Short mmCIF file of C-alpha atoms in Angstrom, two decimals:
data_model
loop_
_atom_site.label_atom_id
_atom_site.label_comp_id
_atom_site.label_asym_id
_atom_site.label_seq_id
_atom_site.Cartn_x
_atom_site.Cartn_y
_atom_site.Cartn_z
CA UNK A 1 0.52 0.30 0.39
CA UNK A 2 1.23 3.38 -0.96
CA UNK A 3 1.67 5.99 2.28
CA UNK A 4 0.24 8.81 1.17
CA UNK A 5 2.93 12.03 0.59
CA UNK A 6 1.76 13.92 4.05
CA UNK A 7 1.72 11.37 5.94
CA UNK A 8 4.68 10.16 4.62
CA UNK A 9 6.24 13.41 5.98
CA UNK A 10 4.21 13.53 9.46
CA UNK A 11 6.02 10.00 10.10
CA UNK A 12 9.50 11.36 8.79
CA UNK A 13 9.36 14.72 11.57
CA UNK A 14 8.01 12.88 13.86
CA UNK A 15 9.56 12.55 17.71
CA UNK A 16 11.19 9.05 18.51
CA UNK A 17 9.38 8.11 21.59
CA UNK A 18 10.37 5.09 24.27
CA UNK A 19 8.40 2.66 23.87
CA UNK A 20 6.99 1.93 27.33
CA UNK A 21 6.84 -1.56 28.67
CA UNK A 22 3.18 -3.37 29.08
CA UNK A 23 3.99 -4.36 32.58
CA UNK A 24 3.23 -0.62 34.88
CA UNK A 25 0.90 -3.26 36.41
CA UNK A 26 1.97 -7.24 37.13
CA UNK A 27 2.00 -9.71 39.69
CA UNK A 28 4.73 -11.49 41.74
CA UNK A 29 4.25 -15.81 42.73
CA UNK A 30 5.29 -18.07 44.84
CA UNK A 31 6.72 -20.78 42.56
CA UNK A 32 7.16 -24.07 43.73
CA UNK A 33 7.51 -26.58 41.41
CA UNK A 34 10.54 -24.01 40.41
CA UNK A 35 9.30 -24.01 36.58
CA UNK A 36 9.06 -20.14 35.39
CA UNK A 37 5.30 -20.72 35.04
CA UNK A 38 2.21 -19.66 37.22
CA UNK A 39 0.75 -23.14 37.87
CA UNK A 40 -2.94 -24.04 39.75
CA UNK A 41 -2.25 -22.95 43.54
CA UNK A 42 0.55 -21.18 43.04
CA UNK A 43 -0.17 -17.99 45.35
CA UNK A 44 1.13 -14.44 44.50
CA UNK A 45 3.00 -12.66 47.12
CA UNK A 46 2.55 -10.14 48.84
CA UNK A 47 4.84 -7.49 50.22
CA UNK A 48 7.11 -7.26 46.77
CA UNK A 49 8.67 -4.40 45.93
CA UNK A 50 8.72 -3.66 42.67
CA UNK A 51 9.89 -0.76 40.63
CA UNK A 52 10.76 1.12 37.68
CA UNK A 53 14.19 2.65 39.24
CA UNK A 54 12.26 5.77 40.20
CA UNK A 55 9.37 4.53 42.15
CA UNK A 56 8.85 2.48 44.21
CA UNK A 57 6.11 -0.21 44.77
CA UNK A 58 4.80 -2.66 46.96
CA UNK A 59 3.01 -5.66 45.92
CA UNK A 60 -1.02 -6.26 47.73
CA UNK A 61 -2.57 -9.29 49.16
CA UNK A 62 -2.65 -11.18 45.71
CA UNK A 63 0.34 -10.44 44.30
CA UNK A 64 -0.77 -7.74 42.37
CA UNK A 65 1.22 -4.54 41.67
CA UNK A 66 1.00 -0.69 39.61
CA UNK A 67 3.24 1.90 39.06
CA UNK A 68 1.88 4.96 38.68
CA UNK A 69 3.53 6.13 35.36
CA UNK A 70 4.75 4.57 32.57
CA UNK A 71 8.12 3.18 32.03
CA UNK A 72 10.50 1.42 30.28
CA UNK A 73 12.06 -1.14 32.08
CA UNK A 74 10.40 -2.50 35.50
CA UNK A 75 11.97 -4.38 38.48
CA UNK A 76 11.45 -6.69 41.00
CA UNK A 77 13.44 -6.67 44.26
CA UNK A 78 14.34 -10.64 45.06
CA UNK A 79 13.31 -10.48 48.63
CA UNK A 80 15.02 -13.50 50.58
CA UNK A 81 14.09 -16.57 51.32
CA UNK A 82 13.52 -16.83 47.27
CA UNK A 83 15.55 -17.32 44.45
CA UNK A 84 14.48 -16.06 41.29
CA UNK A 85 13.80 -17.10 38.24
CA UNK A 86 16.48 -17.74 35.42
CA UNK A 87 15.81 -16.45 32.00
CA UNK A 88 17.14 -18.50 29.25
CA UNK A 89 20.79 -16.75 29.29
CA UNK A 90 20.74 -18.23 33.11
CA UNK A 91 20.41 -14.32 34.05
CA UNK A 92 17.92 -13.85 36.75
CA UNK A 93 14.37 -12.92 35.68
CA UNK A 94 14.00 -9.94 37.72
CA UNK A 95 12.95 -7.52 34.81
CA UNK A 96 10.86 -7.27 32.25
CA UNK A 97 11.24 -4.93 29.06
CA UNK A 98 9.95 -2.80 26.37
CA UNK A 99 10.04 -4.33 23.18
CA UNK A 100 11.18 -8.06 24.34
CA UNK A 101 8.70 -11.30 24.80
CA UNK A 102 7.79 -10.24 28.59
CA UNK A 103 4.17 -10.53 27.83
CA UNK A 104 1.91 -13.94 28.10
CA UNK A 105 -0.27 -14.97 24.96
CA UNK A 106 -2.79 -12.58 26.30
CA UNK A 107 -0.65 -9.60 25.85
CA UNK A 108 -0.33 -8.90 29.27
CA UNK A 109 2.77 -8.79 31.64
CA UNK A 110 4.27 -11.91 32.14
CA UNK A 111 4.34 -12.48 36.31
CA UNK A 112 7.81 -12.85 37.83
CA UNK A 113 8.52 -16.28 39.40
CA UNK A 114 10.48 -15.90 42.70
CA UNK A 115 11.01 -19.65 43.87
CA UNK A 116 11.18 -20.76 47.89
CA UNK A 117 14.71 -20.65 49.62
CA UNK A 118 13.89 -21.96 52.99
CA UNK A 119 17.54 -23.30 53.37
CA UNK A 120 19.47 -21.02 52.88
CA UNK A 121 23.35 -20.82 54.30
CA UNK A 122 23.76 -18.60 57.14
CA UNK A 123 26.97 -16.64 55.65
CA UNK A 124 26.50 -15.39 51.95
CA UNK A 125 29.84 -15.70 49.87
CA UNK A 126 29.37 -13.32 46.46
CA UNK A 127 32.43 -13.26 43.67
CA UNK A 128 32.66 -9.24 42.55
CA UNK A 129 34.54 -8.79 39.50
CA UNK A 130 35.31 -5.40 38.30
CA UNK A 131 36.24 -4.94 34.73
CA UNK A 132 36.17 -7.78 32.08
CA UNK A 133 36.50 -5.07 29.42
CA UNK A 134 37.00 -7.61 26.26
CA UNK A 135 37.21 -6.68 23.28
CA UNK A 136 37.55 -9.17 21.53
CA UNK A 137 36.44 -12.63 21.43
CA UNK A 138 40.52 -13.36 22.65
CA UNK A 139 39.66 -11.37 25.71
CA UNK A 140 36.80 -13.81 26.22
CA UNK A 141 38.33 -16.25 26.02
CA UNK A 142 41.43 -14.79 28.34
CA UNK A 143 38.26 -14.07 30.44
CA UNK A 144 37.00 -17.94 30.16
CA UNK A 145 40.36 -19.37 30.93
CA UNK A 146 41.81 -17.00 33.30
CA UNK A 147 39.04 -16.64 36.27
CA UNK A 148 35.43 -18.71 35.09
CA UNK A 149 36.78 -22.12 34.81
CA UNK A 150 38.97 -22.32 38.04
CA UNK A 151 36.27 -21.45 39.80
CA UNK A 152 34.07 -23.86 38.34
CA UNK A 153 33.23 -26.11 41.26
CA UNK A 154 35.40 -24.91 43.57
CA UNK A 155 33.59 -20.92 44.22
CA UNK A 156 31.18 -22.12 46.96
CA UNK A 157 29.79 -19.09 46.62
CA UNK A 158 25.77 -17.98 46.02
CA UNK A 159 26.07 -14.79 44.11
CA UNK A 160 28.55 -13.28 41.54
CA UNK A 161 28.59 -9.13 40.03
CA UNK A 162 30.28 -7.72 37.78
CA UNK A 163 30.96 -3.80 38.05
CA UNK A 164 30.91 -2.35 34.87
CA UNK A 165 33.71 -2.44 31.98
CA UNK A 166 32.18 -5.60 30.84
CA UNK A 167 33.23 -5.08 27.47
CA UNK A 168 35.27 -2.71 25.87
CA UNK A 169 32.59 -0.50 23.96
CA UNK A 170 31.57 -3.93 22.08
CA UNK A 171 28.23 -4.98 23.45
CA UNK A 172 28.09 -8.19 21.14
CA UNK A 173 30.79 -9.82 23.25
CA UNK A 174 27.84 -9.28 25.68
CA UNK A 175 26.12 -13.57 25.09
CA UNK A 176 29.65 -14.46 25.39
CA UNK A 177 29.99 -13.11 28.83
CA UNK A 178 26.97 -14.05 30.12
CA UNK A 179 28.15 -17.52 29.01
CA UNK A 180 30.77 -17.46 31.28
CA UNK A 181 29.23 -16.13 34.15
CA UNK A 182 26.48 -17.98 34.49
CA UNK A 183 28.53 -21.30 34.28
CA UNK A 184 29.29 -20.62 37.85
CA UNK A 185 25.65 -21.28 38.27
CA UNK A 186 25.20 -18.40 40.74
CA UNK A 187 22.73 -15.64 39.81
CA UNK A 188 25.38 -12.95 38.44
CA UNK A 189 24.27 -9.41 38.23
CA UNK A 190 25.61 -6.24 36.57
CA UNK A 191 26.51 -2.80 36.35
CA UNK A 192 26.88 -0.27 33.52
CA UNK A 193 30.46 1.33 33.23
CA UNK A 194 31.49 4.10 30.91
CA UNK A 195 32.77 1.30 28.62
CA UNK A 196 28.97 0.10 28.69
CA UNK A 197 27.56 2.92 26.79
CA UNK A 198 26.56 2.58 23.17
CA UNK A 199 29.16 4.22 21.20
CA UNK A 200 26.18 6.23 19.09
CA UNK A 201 24.19 7.33 21.75
CA UNK A 202 22.96 11.03 21.78
CA UNK A 203 21.97 11.47 25.16
CA UNK A 204 23.00 9.73 28.64
CA UNK A 205 18.83 8.44 28.29
CA UNK A 206 19.76 6.43 25.69
CA UNK A 207 23.17 5.45 26.36
CA UNK A 208 22.69 1.90 27.87
CA UNK A 209 20.24 0.62 25.16
CA UNK A 210 22.42 -2.47 24.57
CA UNK A 211 23.07 -2.83 28.14
CA UNK A 212 19.61 -2.89 29.18
CA UNK A 213 19.19 -5.35 26.66
CA UNK A 214 21.48 -8.29 27.20
CA UNK A 215 21.90 -6.96 30.72
CA UNK A 216 19.11 -5.62 32.34
CA UNK A 217 18.29 -2.74 35.10
CA UNK A 218 20.91 -0.28 35.63
CA UNK A 219 19.17 0.97 39.21
CA UNK A 220 17.85 -1.73 41.05
CA UNK A 221 17.95 -3.79 44.74
CA UNK A 222 18.18 -7.41 45.39
CA UNK A 223 17.74 -8.94 49.08
CA UNK A 224 19.38 -11.63 50.57
CA UNK A 225 19.47 -12.69 54.74
CA UNK A 226 22.87 -11.27 55.13
CA UNK A 227 22.85 -7.57 53.07
CA UNK A 228 20.89 -6.00 50.10
CA UNK A 229 22.81 -5.45 47.37
CA UNK A 230 22.19 -1.88 45.62
CA UNK A 231 23.31 -1.77 41.54
CA UNK A 232 23.50 2.28 40.18
CA UNK A 233 24.42 3.32 37.02
CA UNK A 234 26.71 6.27 38.29
CA UNK A 235 28.08 7.12 34.68
CA UNK A 236 26.56 10.12 33.13
CA UNK A 237 26.53 10.30 29.40
CA UNK A 238 27.55 13.48 27.83
CA UNK A 239 28.10 12.50 23.87
CA UNK A 240 29.47 14.99 21.82
CA UNK A 241 31.54 16.75 24.49
CA UNK A 242 34.67 16.24 26.51
CA UNK A 243 34.90 14.18 28.30
CA UNK A 244 32.19 12.00 26.75
CA UNK A 245 31.53 11.59 30.91
CA UNK A 246 31.16 12.26 34.47
CA UNK A 247 30.12 10.33 37.85
CA UNK A 248 27.29 10.93 40.12
CA UNK A 249 23.92 9.95 40.06
CA UNK A 250 20.70 10.99 38.60
CA UNK A 251 17.22 11.97 39.96
CA UNK A 252 15.47 9.71 39.73
CA UNK A 253 17.86 7.29 41.07
CA UNK A 254 18.08 9.50 44.47
CA UNK A 255 14.39 8.63 43.99
CA UNK A 256 14.54 5.54 43.74
CA UNK A 257 17.00 5.44 46.99
CA UNK A 258 14.78 7.67 49.22
CA UNK A 259 12.04 5.24 48.77
CA UNK A 260 13.69 1.69 49.10
CA UNK A 261 15.38 2.63 51.72
CA UNK A 262 13.30 4.42 53.61
CA UNK A 263 11.63 1.61 54.22
CA UNK A 264 14.63 -0.61 55.24
CA UNK A 265 15.52 -2.02 58.50
CA UNK A 266 18.41 0.30 59.36
CA UNK A 267 20.51 -3.09 60.58
CA UNK A 268 20.99 -4.22 57.37
CA UNK A 269 24.21 -4.12 56.07
CA UNK A 270 23.63 -2.04 52.79
CA UNK A 271 25.74 -2.70 50.12
CA UNK A 272 26.39 0.14 46.94
CA UNK A 273 27.78 -2.07 44.09
CA UNK A 274 28.66 1.08 40.99
CA UNK A 275 31.68 1.59 38.19
CA UNK A 276 33.18 4.87 39.19
CA UNK A 277 34.81 5.26 42.90
CA UNK A 278 33.32 7.73 44.71
CA UNK A 279 36.61 9.01 44.90
CA UNK A 280 36.77 9.82 41.14
CA UNK A 281 37.84 13.32 40.96
CA UNK A 282 35.09 13.75 38.38
CA UNK A 283 32.47 12.66 40.73
CA UNK A 284 29.81 15.42 41.50
CA UNK A 285 30.59 16.39 44.93
CA UNK A 286 26.50 16.66 45.59
CA UNK A 287 25.60 13.56 44.34
CA UNK A 288 28.34 12.01 46.43
CA UNK A 289 27.44 14.03 49.64
CA UNK A 290 23.46 13.02 48.70
CA UNK A 291 24.44 9.37 48.84
CA UNK A 292 26.82 9.47 51.86
CA UNK A 293 23.50 11.48 53.44
CA UNK A 294 21.03 8.08 52.61
CA UNK A 295 23.73 5.92 54.24
CA UNK A 296 23.88 7.84 56.56
CA UNK A 297 22.16 5.91 59.24
CA UNK A 298 23.40 2.29 58.60
CA UNK A 299 25.91 1.50 60.72
CA UNK A 300 27.05 -1.54 58.08
CA UNK A 301 27.81 -0.20 54.36
CA UNK A 302 29.88 -0.75 52.22
CA UNK A 303 30.34 0.75 48.55
CA UNK A 304 32.00 -1.23 45.75
CA UNK A 305 33.26 0.08 43.36
CA UNK A 306 35.36 -0.64 39.74
CA UNK A 307 36.96 1.71 36.40
CA UNK A 308 40.47 2.30 37.76
CA UNK A 309 42.29 -1.00 36.67
CA UNK A 310 43.97 -0.36 40.66
CA UNK A 311 42.81 -1.89 43.83
CA UNK A 312 42.35 0.28 46.80
CA UNK A 313 40.58 0.74 50.20
CA UNK A 314 38.97 3.75 50.96
CA UNK A 315 37.97 5.12 53.92
CA UNK A 316 35.02 8.41 53.54
CA UNK A 317 35.57 10.11 56.96
CA UNK A 318 33.99 13.56 58.27
CA UNK A 319 36.99 15.60 56.07
CA UNK A 320 35.31 14.22 53.11
CA UNK A 321 31.84 14.69 53.81
CA UNK A 322 31.10 11.49 55.58
CA UNK A 323 28.53 11.78 58.39
CA UNK A 324 27.50 8.60 59.93
CA UNK A 325 29.05 6.39 62.81
CA UNK A 326 32.35 5.77 61.83
CA UNK A 327 34.26 5.91 58.46
CA UNK A 328 32.51 4.25 55.01
CA UNK A 329 34.46 1.85 53.39
CA UNK A 330 35.04 1.64 49.78
CA UNK A 331 36.34 -0.95 48.30
CA UNK A 332 37.71 -0.65 44.56
CA UNK A 333 38.20 -3.68 43.46
CA UNK A 334 41.04 -5.40 41.23
CA UNK A 335 40.06 -5.86 37.28
CA UNK A 336 39.36 -9.02 36.03
CA UNK A 337 41.36 -7.76 32.80
CA UNK A 338 44.14 -6.32 34.85
CA UNK A 339 45.98 -3.93 32.99
CA UNK A 340 43.61 -4.93 29.49
CA UNK A 341 44.93 -8.11 29.33
CA UNK A 342 48.28 -6.95 28.42
CA UNK A 343 51.89 -8.30 29.33
CA UNK A 344 53.85 -10.89 28.55
CA UNK A 345 51.56 -14.28 27.63
CA UNK A 346 52.57 -17.52 30.03
CA UNK A 347 52.80 -21.31 28.79
CA UNK A 348 48.89 -21.42 28.16
CA UNK A 349 48.90 -17.81 26.26
CA UNK A 350 47.03 -15.95 28.85
CA UNK A 351 48.84 -12.44 29.38
CA UNK A 352 50.37 -11.59 32.37
CA UNK A 353 48.21 -8.26 32.91
CA UNK A 354 49.81 -7.62 36.01
CA UNK A 355 47.89 -4.05 36.72
CA UNK A 356 49.94 -0.46 36.81
CA UNK A 357 49.95 -0.70 41.13
CA UNK A 358 51.63 -4.15 40.63
CA UNK A 359 48.47 -5.90 41.45
CA UNK A 360 47.72 -8.96 39.71
CA UNK A 361 44.69 -9.27 37.70
CA UNK A 362 41.46 -11.24 39.82
CA UNK A 363 38.17 -10.47 41.78
CA UNK A 364 37.11 -10.17 45.04
CA UNK A 365 35.06 -11.78 47.31
CA UNK A 366 32.79 -11.02 50.04
CA UNK A 367 31.70 -12.80 52.94
CA UNK A 368 28.56 -11.64 54.53
CA UNK A 369 28.00 -13.75 58.15
CA UNK A 370 24.16 -13.79 58.90
CA UNK A 371 24.76 -10.42 61.59
CA UNK A 372 25.92 -8.28 58.52
CA UNK A 373 29.14 -8.73 59.48
CA UNK A 374 31.54 -8.75 56.36
CA UNK A 375 34.81 -9.80 54.82
CA UNK A 376 36.60 -9.34 52.01
CA UNK A 377 39.47 -10.94 50.67
CA UNK A 378 41.12 -11.36 46.81
CA UNK A 379 41.38 -13.89 44.76
CA UNK A 380 44.66 -13.66 42.54
CA UNK A 381 43.21 -15.35 38.86
CA UNK A 382 44.18 -18.94 38.54
CA UNK A 383 46.34 -19.07 42.10
CA UNK A 384 45.92 -20.06 45.63
CA UNK A 385 43.71 -18.45 47.80
CA UNK A 386 47.32 -18.03 50.43
CA UNK A 387 48.65 -15.76 47.36
CA UNK A 388 48.00 -12.44 48.85
CA UNK A 389 51.75 -10.86 48.24
CA UNK A 390 54.26 -9.98 45.93
CA UNK A 391 57.90 -9.95 47.65
CA UNK A 392 61.05 -8.39 45.65
CA UNK A 393 64.33 -7.85 46.71
CA UNK A 394 67.79 -7.46 45.23
CA UNK A 395 68.97 -11.06 44.24
CA UNK A 396 72.98 -10.30 45.76
CA UNK A 397 74.17 -7.58 47.88
CA UNK A 398 77.75 -6.58 48.85
CA UNK A 399 78.10 -7.46 52.63
CA UNK A 400 79.36 -4.90 54.86
CA UNK A 401 77.52 -2.28 52.57
CA UNK A 402 75.22 0.04 54.07
CA UNK A 403 71.51 -1.24 54.41
CA UNK A 404 70.13 1.45 51.84
CA UNK A 405 68.24 -1.66 49.83
CA UNK A 406 64.48 -3.03 50.68
CA UNK A 407 63.09 -5.59 50.15
CA UNK A 408 59.29 -4.65 49.21
CA UNK A 409 55.87 -6.21 49.90
CA UNK A 410 53.09 -5.67 47.31
CA UNK A 411 49.95 -6.64 49.82
CA UNK A 412 47.19 -6.87 47.74
CA UNK A 413 44.46 -6.29 49.93
CA UNK A 414 46.33 -4.12 52.28
CA UNK A 415 45.77 -0.44 53.56
CA UNK A 416 46.44 2.15 55.78
CA UNK A 417 45.89 0.26 58.96
CA UNK A 418 47.59 -2.80 57.67
CA UNK A 419 50.40 -4.38 59.49
CA UNK A 420 52.95 -5.87 58.05
CA UNK A 421 56.42 -7.57 59.86
CA UNK A 422 59.77 -9.41 58.24
CA UNK A 423 62.43 -11.08 59.54
CA UNK A 424 64.78 -12.74 58.13
CA UNK A 425 66.76 -15.79 58.40
CA UNK A 426 64.41 -16.12 61.47
CA UNK A 427 64.97 -13.26 63.29
CA UNK A 428 62.41 -11.32 65.32
CA UNK A 429 59.72 -10.21 63.22
CA UNK A 430 60.19 -5.92 62.76
CA UNK A 431 57.48 -3.75 61.13
CA UNK A 432 57.64 -2.58 57.69
CA UNK A 433 57.47 0.97 56.31
CA UNK A 434 54.57 1.49 54.21
CA UNK A 435 55.50 3.79 50.87
CA UNK A 436 53.77 4.93 48.03
CA UNK A 437 55.85 4.57 45.08
CA UNK A 438 55.62 2.63 42.22
CA UNK A 439 56.60 -1.73 42.90
CA UNK A 440 59.36 -2.22 41.76
CA UNK A 441 58.74 -5.98 40.27
CA UNK A 442 56.77 -4.08 37.81
CA UNK A 443 59.21 -1.15 37.53
CA UNK A 444 61.73 -4.65 36.49
CA UNK A 445 59.05 -5.73 33.87
CA UNK A 446 59.03 -1.89 32.35
CA UNK A 447 62.27 -2.48 32.31
CA UNK A 448 62.80 -5.67 30.23
CA UNK A 449 59.74 -3.71 27.68
CA UNK A 450 62.33 -1.67 27.52
CA UNK A 451 65.24 -2.47 26.37
CA UNK A 452 64.02 -5.54 24.63
CA UNK A 453 64.18 -5.16 20.41
CA UNK A 454 60.30 -6.69 20.30
CA UNK A 455 56.79 -6.43 21.59
CA UNK A 456 57.25 -9.14 23.95
CA UNK A 457 53.83 -9.40 24.39
CA UNK A 458 50.46 -7.95 21.95
CA UNK A 459 50.74 -5.04 24.51
CA UNK A 460 53.43 -3.90 27.30
CA UNK A 461 53.15 -4.35 30.53
CA UNK A 462 51.53 -0.92 32.18
CA UNK A 463 53.45 1.32 33.79
CA UNK A 464 53.77 1.20 37.38
CA UNK A 465 52.04 3.68 38.81
CA UNK A 466 52.51 4.15 43.00
CA UNK A 467 50.60 1.53 44.89
CA UNK A 468 48.71 1.99 47.68
CA UNK A 469 49.11 -1.46 49.64
CA UNK A 470 53.01 -1.08 49.25
CA UNK A 471 55.58 -2.33 52.07
CA UNK A 472 59.39 -2.02 52.50
CA UNK A 473 61.70 -3.41 54.51
CA UNK A 474 65.57 -2.20 55.01
CA UNK A 475 67.78 -5.62 53.96
CA UNK A 476 70.53 -6.27 56.67
CA UNK A 477 73.96 -6.53 55.59
CA UNK A 478 76.14 -7.70 58.07
CA UNK A 479 75.55 -11.68 58.08
CA UNK A 480 76.98 -14.40 57.02
CA UNK A 481 78.05 -13.84 53.14
CA UNK A 482 75.76 -16.68 51.72
CA UNK A 483 71.59 -17.31 50.88
CA UNK A 484 69.63 -15.73 53.62
CA UNK A 485 65.45 -16.00 53.69
CA UNK A 486 63.19 -13.69 53.73
CA UNK A 487 60.13 -13.82 55.87
CA UNK A 488 57.37 -11.21 55.57
CA UNK A 489 53.88 -11.71 57.11
CA UNK A 490 50.88 -9.14 56.96
CA UNK A 491 47.80 -9.00 59.53
CA UNK A 492 44.60 -8.53 56.88
CA UNK A 493 41.17 -8.39 57.25
CA UNK A 494 40.91 -11.79 56.75
CA UNK A 495 43.37 -13.25 58.66
CA UNK A 496 47.77 -13.40 58.72
CA UNK A 497 49.45 -13.75 55.08
CA UNK A 498 52.72 -14.83 54.71
CA UNK A 499 55.34 -15.18 52.38
CA UNK A 500 59.42 -15.57 51.11
CA UNK A 501 61.98 -14.59 49.25
CA UNK A 502 65.99 -15.31 49.33
CA UNK A 503 68.66 -12.85 48.61
CA UNK A 504 72.19 -13.25 49.10
CA UNK A 505 75.32 -11.78 50.36
CA UNK A 506 78.93 -11.95 48.42
CA UNK A 507 82.31 -10.16 49.24
CA UNK A 508 83.53 -7.17 46.87
CA UNK A 509 85.64 -8.04 43.75
CA UNK A 510 88.80 -6.12 43.85
#
């Protein structure tokens, strides 16, 4: 059929309007048999929170909800004591999106299914990953072999999350990344990063089309018995400008936080997951202060962030604008891709990819007790749990020389309150001094890259930058000629860790 000219012109100039989700009203039910469908006898669940990313409503006695306006995405807050049904790709089925197959045969919103989980463990373990940042299928293969495969069948976690920069400006890789993470057999959550924005976006509002289609909501909550996790997109896109983004939160996100946190028991541990660190220079100060003020009434809280491709702990205090009890702990998680999959490849063909602060690539592990007390650990990719530091010392020193050379300990989870000590040949333990300087192990890699006539890897190791978790102890030179054993121990929040290295003393030659 030929379209009349006037109608064609009207269509051409009509503004593009976001399609609203059919799920402004819907229902949540108890999926007793776990098949994802509402069968006869399966009841609606009352008191379940549902959100469109701004407003938060609660289901009635029949499990029904009604949101006040139109939205492109609707999300259920998974409550403690239940698990979410799985979508076809293995991700938790907690969202409904406009334009996707989220309606039933009658055109109504497909109901949210929650499966009873009465025997959940008292202690929650969550895998915390940052910046898988894959730019190709080869990078996805690195991620799968380096990070995911060593965890299969041995991680002991009940939840997983990736804190942004899931891919590196290539959303076509999302399905392969989802297949990798969901193969671990736990619900997997995401928050978007600056490299998850669509490169052809024209505004902040349309910057996450691909992310939403593949990974779901960018503002949501997920409840466990031990904690509440809140995922927030804190990247404000500014297409066509420099910088192309800043860090902060949107007004509708503050409305969501005010409504959700306002109905939350303040005895709960609240964990905020974002991509951009709250300490990033681009984070809008007023937004950070508003978030601080919303969290201040919760004695137990934690912020998890990513983006820096370093690992560090930041404790926000009164000087930073924090007004709550104690200090607000932010754990900036080391990247799964490390230094963007750079460095020399090993025998398995996987790059070393140590980050610029000397931290090997890997992932975090969050353990939360029933009362909300938490513990954070780091796991080096393909490493043992005991691998918590890297030591660097000279191989040989002159006996009798001035003791101007030291052993360095890069304690990956170290922070300003960490105690680190060393001893030589079983002697007395001596405190090491925390120093803000580049890791000498990585500096040696930089020199090797500089002096090599050919590339040692696809990309060089990153230039070493000052590390926030480096300690130094001066090595004695008055011992006997020969080899000496250096031991280092650190009292981490998760317990004591140790490592050892060796150096030798020699007589000077003529």
